[in-house]
PDB file of C-alpha atoms in Angstrom:
ATOM      1  CA  MET X   1      28.795 137.605 -28.036  1.00 81.00           C
ATOM      2  CA  SER X   2      30.050 134.894 -25.695  1.00 95.00           C
ATOM      3  CA  LYS X   3      32.449 135.864 -22.908  1.00 98.00           C
ATOM      4  CA  ILE X   4      35.303 134.081 -21.172  1.00 98.00           C
ATOM      5  CA  VAL X   5      35.055 134.497 -17.410  1.00 98.00           C
ATOM      6  CA  PHE X   6      37.898 133.904 -14.942  1.00 98.00           C
ATOM      7  CA  LEU X   7      37.058 133.328 -11.278  1.00 98.00           C
ATOM      8  CA  ASP X   8      39.374 133.402  -8.326  1.00 96.00           C
ATOM      9  CA  VAL X   9      38.273 130.750  -5.809  1.00 95.00           C
ATOM     10  CA  ASP X  10      38.685 131.637  -2.124  1.00 89.00           C
ATOM     11  CA  GLY X  11      36.674 134.750  -1.329  1.00 90.00           C
ATOM     12  CA  THR X  12      35.201 134.879  -4.831  1.00 96.00           C
ATOM     13  CA  LEU X  13      33.557 131.642  -5.960  1.00 97.00           C
ATOM     14  CA  ILE X  14      33.606 130.148  -2.458  1.00 95.00           C
ATOM     15  CA  ASN X  15      33.501 131.815   0.931  1.00 90.00           C
ATOM     16  CA  TYR X  16      36.165 131.607   3.625  1.00 79.00           C
ATOM     17  CA  ASP X  17      34.526 128.459   4.993  1.00 80.00           C
ATOM     18  CA  ALA X  18      35.232 126.835   1.582  1.00 84.00           C
ATOM     19  CA  ILE X  19      31.504 126.753   0.734  1.00 91.00           C
ATOM     20  CA  CYS X  20      30.231 127.747  -2.680  1.00 96.00           C
ATOM     21  CA  PRO X  21      26.970 129.704  -2.237  1.00 97.00           C
ATOM     22  CA  GLU X  22      24.000 128.244  -4.106  1.00 98.00           C
ATOM     23  CA  SER X  23      23.566 131.571  -5.900  1.00 98.00           C
ATOM     24  CA  ALA X  24      27.164 131.355  -7.205  1.00 98.00           C
ATOM     25  CA  LYS X  25      26.579 127.830  -8.513  1.00 98.00           C
ATOM     26  CA  LYS X  26      23.398 128.996 -10.226  1.00 98.00           C
ATOM     27  CA  ALA X  27      25.185 131.982 -11.790  1.00 98.00           C
ATOM     28  CA  VAL X  28      27.891 129.753 -13.294  1.00 98.00           C
ATOM     29  CA  GLU X  29      25.357 127.232 -14.564  1.00 98.00           C
ATOM     30  CA  LEU X  30      23.189 129.915 -16.172  1.00 98.00           C
ATOM     31  CA  ALA X  31      26.155 131.667 -17.793  1.00 98.00           C
ATOM     32  CA  ARG X  32      27.498 128.443 -19.276  1.00 98.00           C
ATOM     33  CA  ALA X  33      24.036 127.480 -20.501  1.00 98.00           C
ATOM     34  CA  ASN X  34      23.954 130.883 -22.220  1.00 97.00           C
ATOM     35  CA  GLY X  35      27.120 130.062 -24.179  1.00 97.00           C
ATOM     36  CA  HIS X  36      29.800 131.677 -22.013  1.00 98.00           C
ATOM     37  CA  LYS X  37      32.937 129.870 -20.813  1.00 98.00           C
ATOM     38  CA  VAL X  38      33.850 129.957 -17.111  1.00 98.00           C
ATOM     39  CA  TYR X  39      37.291 129.045 -15.743  1.00 98.00           C
ATOM     40  CA  LEU X  40      38.861 129.004 -12.320  1.00 98.00           C
ATOM     41  CA  CYS X  41      41.925 131.210 -11.952  1.00 97.00           C
ATOM     42  CA  THR X  42      43.444 130.417  -8.580  1.00 94.00           C
ATOM     43  CA  GLY X  43      46.597 130.032  -6.557  1.00 89.00           C
ATOM     44  CA  CYS X  44      45.483 126.532  -5.573  1.00 90.00           C
ATOM     45  CA  SER X  45      46.770 123.429  -7.294  1.00 90.00           C
ATOM     46  CA  LYS X  46      44.403 120.810  -8.685  1.00 91.00           C
ATOM     47  CA  ALA X  47      44.638 118.541  -5.642  1.00 90.00           C
ATOM     48  CA  GLU X  48      43.301 121.300  -3.397  1.00 89.00           C
ATOM     49  CA  ILE X  49      40.551 122.269  -5.844  1.00 92.00           C
ATOM     50  CA  SER X  50      39.395 118.643  -6.019  1.00 88.00           C
ATOM     51  CA  GLN X  51      38.440 118.901  -2.325  1.00 86.00           C
ATOM     52  CA  ARG X  52      35.952 121.699  -3.049  1.00 90.00           C
ATOM     53  CA  VAL X  53      32.320 121.208  -4.068  1.00 93.00           C
ATOM     54  CA  LEU X  54      32.083 123.465  -7.107  1.00 96.00           C
ATOM     55  CA  PRO X  55      29.779 123.836 -10.110  1.00 97.00           C
ATOM     56  CA  GLU X  56      30.843 122.317 -13.415  1.00 97.00           C
ATOM     57  CA  LEU X  57      33.346 124.566 -15.183  1.00 98.00           C
ATOM     58  CA  ASP X  58      35.127 124.728 -18.533  1.00 98.00           C
ATOM     59  CA  GLY X  59      38.583 124.340 -17.022  1.00 98.00           C
ATOM     60  CA  MET X  60      41.042 125.934 -14.653  1.00 97.00           C
ATOM     61  CA  ILE X  61      44.155 127.975 -14.224  1.00 97.00           C
ATOM     62  CA  GLY X  62      45.926 126.805 -11.073  1.00 95.00           C
ATOM     63  CA  ALA X  63      49.098 127.405  -9.069  1.00 92.00           C
ATOM     64  CA  ASN X  64      48.926 131.170  -9.700  1.00 89.00           C
ATOM     65  CA  GLY X  65      49.260 130.490 -13.425  1.00 93.00           C
ATOM     66  CA  GLY X  66      51.567 127.474 -13.490  1.00 92.00           C
ATOM     67  CA  TYR X  67      48.859 125.091 -14.703  1.00 96.00           C
ATOM     68  CA  VAL X  68      46.268 125.583 -17.460  1.00 97.00           C
ATOM     69  CA  GLU X  69      43.525 123.091 -18.281  1.00 97.00           C
ATOM     70  CA  ASP X  70      40.698 123.363 -20.817  1.00 98.00           C
ATOM     71  CA  ASP X  71      37.887 120.799 -20.933  1.00 96.00           C
ATOM     72  CA  GLY X  72      40.145 118.163 -19.347  1.00 95.00           C
ATOM     73  CA  GLN X  73      43.087 118.900 -21.652  1.00 97.00           C
ATOM     74  CA  VAL X  74      46.336 120.128 -20.093  1.00 96.00           C
ATOM     75  CA  VAL X  75      47.321 123.205 -22.084  1.00 97.00           C
ATOM     76  CA  MET X  76      50.351 124.200 -19.997  1.00 96.00           C
ATOM     77  CA  HIS X  77      52.075 122.883 -16.890  1.00 95.00           C
ATOM     78  CA  GLN X  78      55.150 124.712 -15.648  1.00 93.00           C
ATOM     79  CA  ALA X  79      56.430 122.982 -12.514  1.00 94.00           C
ATOM     80  CA  LEU X  80      59.483 123.735 -10.407  1.00 97.00           C
ATOM     81  CA  THR X  81      62.582 121.667 -11.162  1.00 97.00           C
ATOM     82  CA  VAL X  82      63.740 119.047  -8.679  1.00 98.00           C
ATOM     83  CA  ASP X  83      66.793 121.193  -7.911  1.00 98.00           C
ATOM     84  CA  GLN X  84      64.583 124.188  -7.162  1.00 98.00           C
ATOM     85  CA  VAL X  85      62.347 122.112  -4.902  1.00 98.00           C
ATOM     86  CA  LYS X  86      65.386 120.711  -3.079  1.00 98.00           C
ATOM     87  CA  HIS X  87      66.739 124.232  -2.568  1.00 98.00           C
ATOM     88  CA  ILE X  88      63.418 125.423  -1.081  1.00 98.00           C
ATOM     89  CA  VAL X  89      62.970 122.348   1.128  1.00 98.00           C
ATOM     90  CA  ASP X  90      66.506 122.568   2.514  1.00 98.00           C
ATOM     91  CA  TRP X  91      66.183 126.340   3.091  1.00 98.00           C
ATOM     92  CA  CYS X  92      62.890 125.945   4.964  1.00 98.00           C
ATOM     93  CA  ILE X  93      64.204 123.098   7.102  1.00 98.00           C
ATOM     94  CA  GLU X  94      67.355 125.071   7.949  1.00 98.00           C
ATOM     95  CA  ARG X  95      65.184 128.004   9.063  1.00 98.00           C
ATOM     96  CA  GLN X  96      62.663 125.699  10.783  1.00 98.00           C
ATOM     97  CA  LEU X  97      59.787 126.973   8.659  1.00 98.00           C
ATOM     98  CA  GLY X  98      56.826 124.671   8.094  1.00 98.00           C
ATOM     99  CA  PHE X  99      56.004 124.265   4.384  1.00 98.00           C
ATOM    100  CA  TYR X 100      53.900 122.304   1.948  1.00 97.00           C
ATOM    101  CA  LEU X 101      54.576 121.256  -1.621  1.00 97.00           C
ATOM    102  CA  GLU X 102      51.638 121.979  -3.918  1.00 95.00           C
ATOM    103  CA  ALA X 103      51.270 119.414  -6.704  1.00 95.00           C
ATOM    104  CA  ASN X 104      48.329 118.299  -8.798  1.00 92.00           C
ATOM    105  CA  SER X 105      48.677 114.849  -7.223  1.00 93.00           C
ATOM    106  CA  GLY X 106      48.459 116.111  -3.637  1.00 95.00           C
ATOM    107  CA  MET X 107      49.818 118.485  -1.011  1.00 96.00           C
ATOM    108  CA  TYR X 108      52.958 117.122   0.643  1.00 98.00           C
ATOM    109  CA  ILE X 109      54.298 118.054   4.075  1.00 97.00           C
ATOM    110  CA  ASN X 110      56.813 117.006   6.708  1.00 95.00           C
ATOM    111  CA  HIS X 111      56.545 117.157  10.511  1.00 95.00           C
ATOM    112  CA  LEU X 112      57.494 120.844  10.624  1.00 96.00           C
ATOM    113  CA  PHE X 113      54.313 121.854   8.847  1.00 97.00           C
ATOM    114  CA  GLU X 114      52.238 119.340  10.783  1.00 95.00           C
ATOM    115  CA  GLU X 115      53.387 120.970  14.033  1.00 96.00           C
ATOM    116  CA  GLN X 116      53.223 124.637  13.002  1.00 97.00           C
ATOM    117  CA  ALA X 117      50.268 124.799  10.613  1.00 96.00           C
ATOM    118  CA  PRO X 118      47.291 124.422  13.008  1.00 95.00           C
ATOM    119  CA  ALA X 119      48.080 127.636  14.912  1.00 95.00           C
ATOM    120  CA  THR X 120      48.809 129.516  11.683  1.00 95.00           C
ATOM    121  CA  MET X 121      45.634 128.338   9.975  1.00 92.00           C
ATOM    122  CA  VAL X 122      43.570 129.306  13.038  1.00 92.00           C
ATOM    123  CA  LYS X 123      44.935 132.841  12.627  1.00 91.00           C
ATOM    124  CA  TYR X 124      44.049 132.712   8.935  1.00 87.00           C
ATOM    125  CA  ALA X 125      40.467 131.522   9.502  1.00 85.00           C
ATOM    126  CA  MET X 126      39.807 133.944  12.350  1.00 86.00           C
ATOM    127  CA  GLY X 127      41.170 136.760  10.199  1.00 81.00           C
ATOM    128  CA  LYS X 128      38.447 135.871   7.688  1.00 76.00           C
ATOM    129  CA  GLY X 129      35.742 136.076  10.354  1.00 78.00           C
ATOM    130  CA  ALA X 130      35.519 132.519  11.713  1.00 80.00           C
ATOM    131  CA  THR X 131      34.982 131.864  15.411  1.00 86.00           C
ATOM    132  CA  GLU X 132      37.877 130.248  17.269  1.00 88.00           C
ATOM    133  CA  GLU X 133      36.009 126.937  17.420  1.00 88.00           C
ATOM    134  CA  ILE X 134      35.290 126.880  13.701  1.00 86.00           C
ATOM    135  CA  ALA X 135      38.804 128.102  12.937  1.00 86.00           C
ATOM    136  CA  LYS X 136      40.339 125.195  14.859  1.00 90.00           C
ATOM    137  CA  ALA X 137      38.151 122.700  13.009  1.00 88.00           C
ATOM    138  CA  LYS X 138      39.068 124.234   9.651  1.00 85.00           C
ATOM    139  CA  ALA X 139      42.774 124.227  10.548  1.00 88.00           C
ATOM    140  CA  ASN X 140      42.711 120.553  11.491  1.00 89.00           C
ATOM    141  CA  GLY X 141      40.804 119.681   8.329  1.00 88.00           C
ATOM    142  CA  PHE X 142      43.351 121.567   6.212  1.00 89.00           C
ATOM    143  CA  VAL X 143      46.332 119.774   7.743  1.00 91.00           C
ATOM    144  CA  ASN X 144      44.619 116.383   7.667  1.00 92.00           C
ATOM    145  CA  SER X 145      44.023 116.751   3.917  1.00 91.00           C
ATOM    146  CA  MET X 146      47.778 116.731   3.306  1.00 95.00           C
ATOM    147  CA  ILE X 147      50.205 113.876   2.771  1.00 96.00           C
ATOM    148  CA  LEU X 148      52.939 113.448   5.391  1.00 97.00           C
ATOM    149  CA  THR X 149      56.091 112.136   3.711  1.00 97.00           C
ATOM    150  CA  ASP X 150      59.876 112.139   3.708  1.00 94.00           C
ATOM    151  CA  ASP X 151      59.851 112.084  -0.106  1.00 95.00           C
ATOM    152  CA  LEU X 152      60.111 115.841  -0.555  1.00 97.00           C
ATOM    153  CA  TYR X 153      62.541 116.243  -3.457  1.00 98.00           C
ATOM    154  CA  ARG X 154      59.758 115.898  -6.028  1.00 97.00           C
ATOM    155  CA  ASP X 155      59.532 116.629  -9.765  1.00 95.00           C
ATOM    156  CA  ASP X 156      55.802 117.487  -9.870  1.00 94.00           C
ATOM    157  CA  VAL X 157      55.656 120.547  -7.595  1.00 96.00           C
ATOM    158  CA  ASN X 158      53.814 123.615  -8.905  1.00 95.00           C
ATOM    159  CA  LYS X 159      54.802 125.876  -6.032  1.00 95.00           C
ATOM    160  CA  VAL X 160      55.734 125.789  -2.360  1.00 97.00           C
ATOM    161  CA  SER X 161      54.013 127.643   0.479  1.00 96.00           C
ATOM    162  CA  PHE X 162      55.843 128.184   3.754  1.00 98.00           C
ATOM    163  CA  ILE X 163      54.861 129.643   7.117  1.00 97.00           C
ATOM    164  CA  LEU X 164      56.369 133.045   7.855  1.00 97.00           C
ATOM    165  CA  SER X 165      57.944 133.326  11.305  1.00 96.00           C
ATOM    166  CA  THR X 166      58.280 137.022  10.444  1.00 95.00           C
ATOM    167  CA  TYR X 167      57.819 139.037   7.241  1.00 95.00           C
ATOM    168  CA  GLN X 168      61.602 138.990   6.937  1.00 97.00           C
ATOM    169  CA  ASP X 169      61.357 135.356   5.825  1.00 98.00           C
ATOM    170  CA  HIS X 170      59.520 136.534   2.697  1.00 97.00           C
ATOM    171  CA  LEU X 171      62.076 139.289   2.049  1.00 97.00           C
ATOM    172  CA  ASP X 172      64.909 136.793   2.503  1.00 98.00           C
ATOM    173  CA  SER X 173      63.210 134.345   0.131  1.00 98.00           C
ATOM    174  CA  LYS X 174      63.279 136.973  -2.625  1.00 97.00           C
ATOM    175  CA  VAL X 175      67.057 137.228  -2.199  1.00 98.00           C
ATOM    176  CA  GLU X 176      67.625 133.483  -1.796  1.00 98.00           C
ATOM    177  CA  PHE X 177      65.501 132.495  -4.811  1.00 98.00           C
ATOM    178  CA  PRO X 178      65.973 135.143  -7.531  1.00 97.00           C
ATOM    179  CA  ASP X 179      65.056 132.524 -10.149  1.00 95.00           C
ATOM    180  CA  MET X 180      61.522 132.188  -8.752  1.00 95.00           C
ATOM    181  CA  GLU X 181      58.374 134.242  -8.160  1.00 91.00           C
ATOM    182  CA  ALA X 182      57.976 135.093  -4.462  1.00 93.00           C
ATOM    183  CA  ASN X 183      54.549 136.061  -3.085  1.00 88.00           C
ATOM    184  CA  THR X 184      52.746 136.172   0.245  1.00 89.00           C
ATOM    185  CA  TRP X 185      49.219 135.227   1.266  1.00 88.00           C
ATOM    186  CA  GLY X 186      46.980 134.925   4.313  1.00 84.00           C
ATOM    187  CA  GLY X 187      47.082 138.581   5.266  1.00 70.00           C
ATOM    188  CA  LYS X 188      47.901 142.061   4.060  1.00 59.00           C
ATOM    189  CA  ASP X 189      51.506 143.217   3.583  1.00 54.00           C
ATOM    190  CA  GLU X 190      53.614 142.538   6.697  1.00 58.00           C
ATOM    191  CA  GLN X 191      50.708 140.731   8.366  1.00 74.00           C
ATOM    192  CA  ALA X 192      50.949 137.939   5.788  1.00 89.00           C
ATOM    193  CA  LEU X 193      51.041 134.423   7.237  1.00 94.00           C
ATOM    194  CA  PHE X 194      52.601 132.509   4.343  1.00 95.00           C
ATOM    195  CA  GLY X 195      55.194 133.030   1.676  1.00 95.00           C
ATOM    196  CA  ASP X 196      55.145 131.065  -1.547  1.00 94.00           C
ATOM    197  CA  LEU X 197      57.615 130.331  -4.316  1.00 96.00           C
ATOM    198  CA  GLY X 198      56.852 129.320  -7.890  1.00 94.00           C
ATOM    199  CA  PRO X 199      58.445 129.323 -11.351  1.00 94.00           C
ATOM    200  CA  LYS X 200      59.735 132.664 -12.634  1.00 92.00           C
ATOM    201  CA  GLY X 201      57.460 134.492 -15.049  1.00 88.00           C
ATOM    202  CA  ILE X 202      54.397 132.511 -14.012  1.00 88.00           C
ATOM    203  CA  THR X 203      51.390 134.711 -13.239  1.00 89.00           C
ATOM    204  CA  LYS X 204      47.635 134.538 -13.676  1.00 92.00           C
ATOM    205  CA  LYS X 205      48.002 137.079 -16.483  1.00 94.00           C
ATOM    206  CA  HIS X 206      50.477 134.909 -18.407  1.00 94.00           C
ATOM    207  CA  ALA X 207      48.278 131.835 -17.973  1.00 96.00           C
ATOM    208  CA  ILE X 208      45.232 133.666 -19.342  1.00 98.00           C
ATOM    209  CA  GLU X 209      47.293 134.698 -22.379  1.00 97.00           C
ATOM    210  CA  VAL X 210      48.236 131.037 -22.932  1.00 97.00           C
ATOM    211  CA  LEU X 211      44.611 129.915 -22.629  1.00 98.00           C
ATOM    212  CA  LEU X 212      43.308 132.621 -24.964  1.00 98.00           C
ATOM    213  CA  GLU X 213      45.844 131.594 -27.611  1.00 97.00           C
ATOM    214  CA  HIS X 214      44.778 127.964 -27.192  1.00 98.00           C
ATOM    215  CA  LEU X 215      41.117 128.917 -27.567  1.00 97.00           C
ATOM    216  CA  GLY X 216      41.727 131.353 -30.417  1.00 97.00           C
ATOM    217  CA  ALA X 217      39.777 133.842 -28.300  1.00 96.00           C
ATOM    218  CA  ASP X 218      39.891 137.622 -28.068  1.00 96.00           C
ATOM    219  CA  GLN X 219      41.110 139.495 -24.996  1.00 97.00           C
ATOM    220  CA  ALA X 220      38.207 141.918 -25.518  1.00 97.00           C
ATOM    221  CA  ASP X 221      35.783 139.162 -24.481  1.00 98.00           C
ATOM    222  CA  THR X 222      37.377 138.451 -21.092  1.00 98.00           C
ATOM    223  CA  ILE X 223      35.999 139.180 -17.617  1.00 98.00           C
ATOM    224  CA  SER X 224      37.774 138.484 -14.326  1.00 98.00           C
ATOM    225  CA  PHE X 225      36.608 138.281 -10.723  1.00 98.00           C
ATOM    226  CA  GLY X 226      38.875 138.554  -7.683  1.00 96.00           C
ATOM    227  CA  ASP X 227      39.183 139.642  -4.084  1.00 92.00           C
ATOM    228  CA  ALA X 228      42.905 139.957  -3.348  1.00 87.00           C
ATOM    229  CA  LYS X 229      46.189 141.501  -4.440  1.00 85.00           C
ATOM    230  CA  ILE X 230      47.278 138.310  -6.218  1.00 84.00           C
ATOM    231  CA  ASP X 231      44.356 138.844  -8.632  1.00 92.00           C
ATOM    232  CA  LEU X 232      45.736 142.149  -9.898  1.00 93.00           C
ATOM    233  CA  SER X 233      47.628 140.421 -12.715  1.00 92.00           C
ATOM    234  CA  MET X 234      44.287 139.112 -14.034  1.00 95.00           C
ATOM    235  CA  PHE X 235      42.967 142.662 -13.955  1.00 97.00           C
ATOM    236  CA  GLU X 236      45.946 143.869 -16.011  1.00 96.00           C
ATOM    237  CA  LEU X 237      44.876 141.683 -18.913  1.00 96.00           C
ATOM    238  CA  CYS X 238      41.114 141.182 -18.836  1.00 98.00           C
ATOM    239  CA  ALA X 239      38.792 143.628 -20.564  1.00 98.00           C
ATOM    240  CA  PHE X 240      36.420 143.979 -17.599  1.00 98.00           C
ATOM    241  CA  ASN X 241      37.272 143.327 -13.955  1.00 98.00           C
ATOM    242  CA  VAL X 242      35.039 142.773 -10.947  1.00 98.00           C
ATOM    243  CA  ALA X 243      36.127 143.021  -7.309  1.00 97.00           C
ATOM    244  CA  MET X 244      34.158 141.230  -4.614  1.00 97.00           C
ATOM    245  CA  GLY X 245      32.634 143.351  -1.865  1.00 95.00           C
ATOM    246  CA  ASN X 246      34.757 141.436   0.652  1.00 92.00           C
ATOM    247  CA  GLY X 247      37.907 142.238  -1.338  1.00 91.00           C
ATOM    248  CA  GLY X 248      40.823 144.373  -0.238  1.00 87.00           C
ATOM    249  CA  PRO X 249      41.278 148.054  -1.088  1.00 91.00           C
ATOM    250  CA  GLU X 250      43.891 147.415  -3.814  1.00 91.00           C
ATOM    251  CA  ILE X 251      41.708 145.067  -5.829  1.00 94.00           C
ATOM    252  CA  LYS X 252      38.697 147.359  -5.443  1.00 96.00           C
ATOM    253  CA  ALA X 253      40.713 150.354  -6.649  1.00 96.00           C
ATOM    254  CA  ALA X 254      41.680 148.446  -9.806  1.00 97.00           C
ATOM    255  CA  ALA X 255      38.176 147.146 -10.567  1.00 98.00           C
ATOM    256  CA  ASP X 256      35.714 148.324 -13.189  1.00 98.00           C
ATOM    257  CA  TYR X 257      32.860 147.197 -10.946  1.00 98.00           C
ATOM    258  CA  ILE X 258      32.526 146.238  -7.273  1.00 98.00           C
ATOM    259  CA  THR X 259      29.879 143.654  -6.472  1.00 98.00           C
ATOM    260  CA  ASP X 260      28.520 142.423  -3.135  1.00 98.00           C
ATOM    261  CA  ASP X 261      30.273 140.109  -0.685  1.00 95.00           C
ATOM    262  CA  VAL X 262      30.743 136.457  -1.626  1.00 95.00           C
ATOM    263  CA  ASP X 263      28.107 135.472   0.979  1.00 95.00           C
ATOM    264  CA  GLU X 264      25.677 138.170  -0.190  1.00 97.00           C
ATOM    265  CA  ASP X 265      25.171 136.755  -3.705  1.00 98.00           C
ATOM    266  CA  GLY X 266      28.069 138.833  -5.030  1.00 98.00           C
ATOM    267  CA  LEU X 267      28.892 136.529  -7.920  1.00 98.00           C
ATOM    268  CA  TYR X 268      25.253 136.074  -8.972  1.00 98.00           C
ATOM    269  CA  ASN X 269      24.535 139.797  -8.798  1.00 98.00           C
ATOM    270  CA  ALA X 270      27.578 140.654 -10.906  1.00 98.00           C
ATOM    271  CA  PHE X 271      26.822 137.963 -13.517  1.00 98.00           C
ATOM    272  CA  LYS X 272      23.306 139.391 -13.779  1.00 98.00           C
ATOM    273  CA  TYR X 273      24.609 142.971 -14.004  1.00 98.00           C
ATOM    274  CA  LEU X 274      26.937 141.931 -16.838  1.00 98.00           C
ATOM    275  CA  GLY X 275      24.155 140.195 -18.746  1.00 97.00           C
ATOM    276  CA  LEU X 276      25.797 136.776 -18.621  1.00 98.00           C
ATOM    277  CA  PHE X 277      22.359 135.181 -18.217  1.00 97.00           C
TER     278      PHE X 277
END
């Protein structure tokens, strides 16, 4: 019976240098050729995913569940309202926090993010094992991929990520924006580097439910792959869940199976173990 497979991106389908291992590409190709469907399920918006060199897929869930696409068809797109975006932008500027607006059309920043992001992204890359030299190159590439603009009160924003000066910024965001989902990324717990804000009720789990209804598919045929705490909502819904060997302790504790690291053919080995090809 064909399966529906959901893949997180960073640390799962691609490594922390944003490279998709050849074995992972082969695994996806073989599984799809064998009749299975494979979707991305990521916190990234479509503009960021378009910068990655990935195998052909059946569609994607993006923005932590705010966007669902199947075979080029938009199934769901729940963006923030202009008023919500304005509230976040003004709050970040008042607190002098660099931020970027994540939309399917691009990633939009102002000078605050341009100034603060390189140092923060170096910390992020080095925390994932990169040398300082490589981390600096990755940080510059990340910032240079964004669009510097004063037009920040937009109506197409999926979510907003902002640099944490301290973990208190995240805690304050939960109080300031009770009508939104508040998460962190880039580190564990109080070592997180970024906060993010998206529409209330939007999760990877909810997006998978929407996609399954669209496909007329059964939850019993779902498999998910992840490496981080944000992937736990996928694990709540999917019938079988795989944690990457490079994943954190929380995702491993919730997994049905732990595969090898992303750079040690983890995806390929798990696909083979599950009989997807």
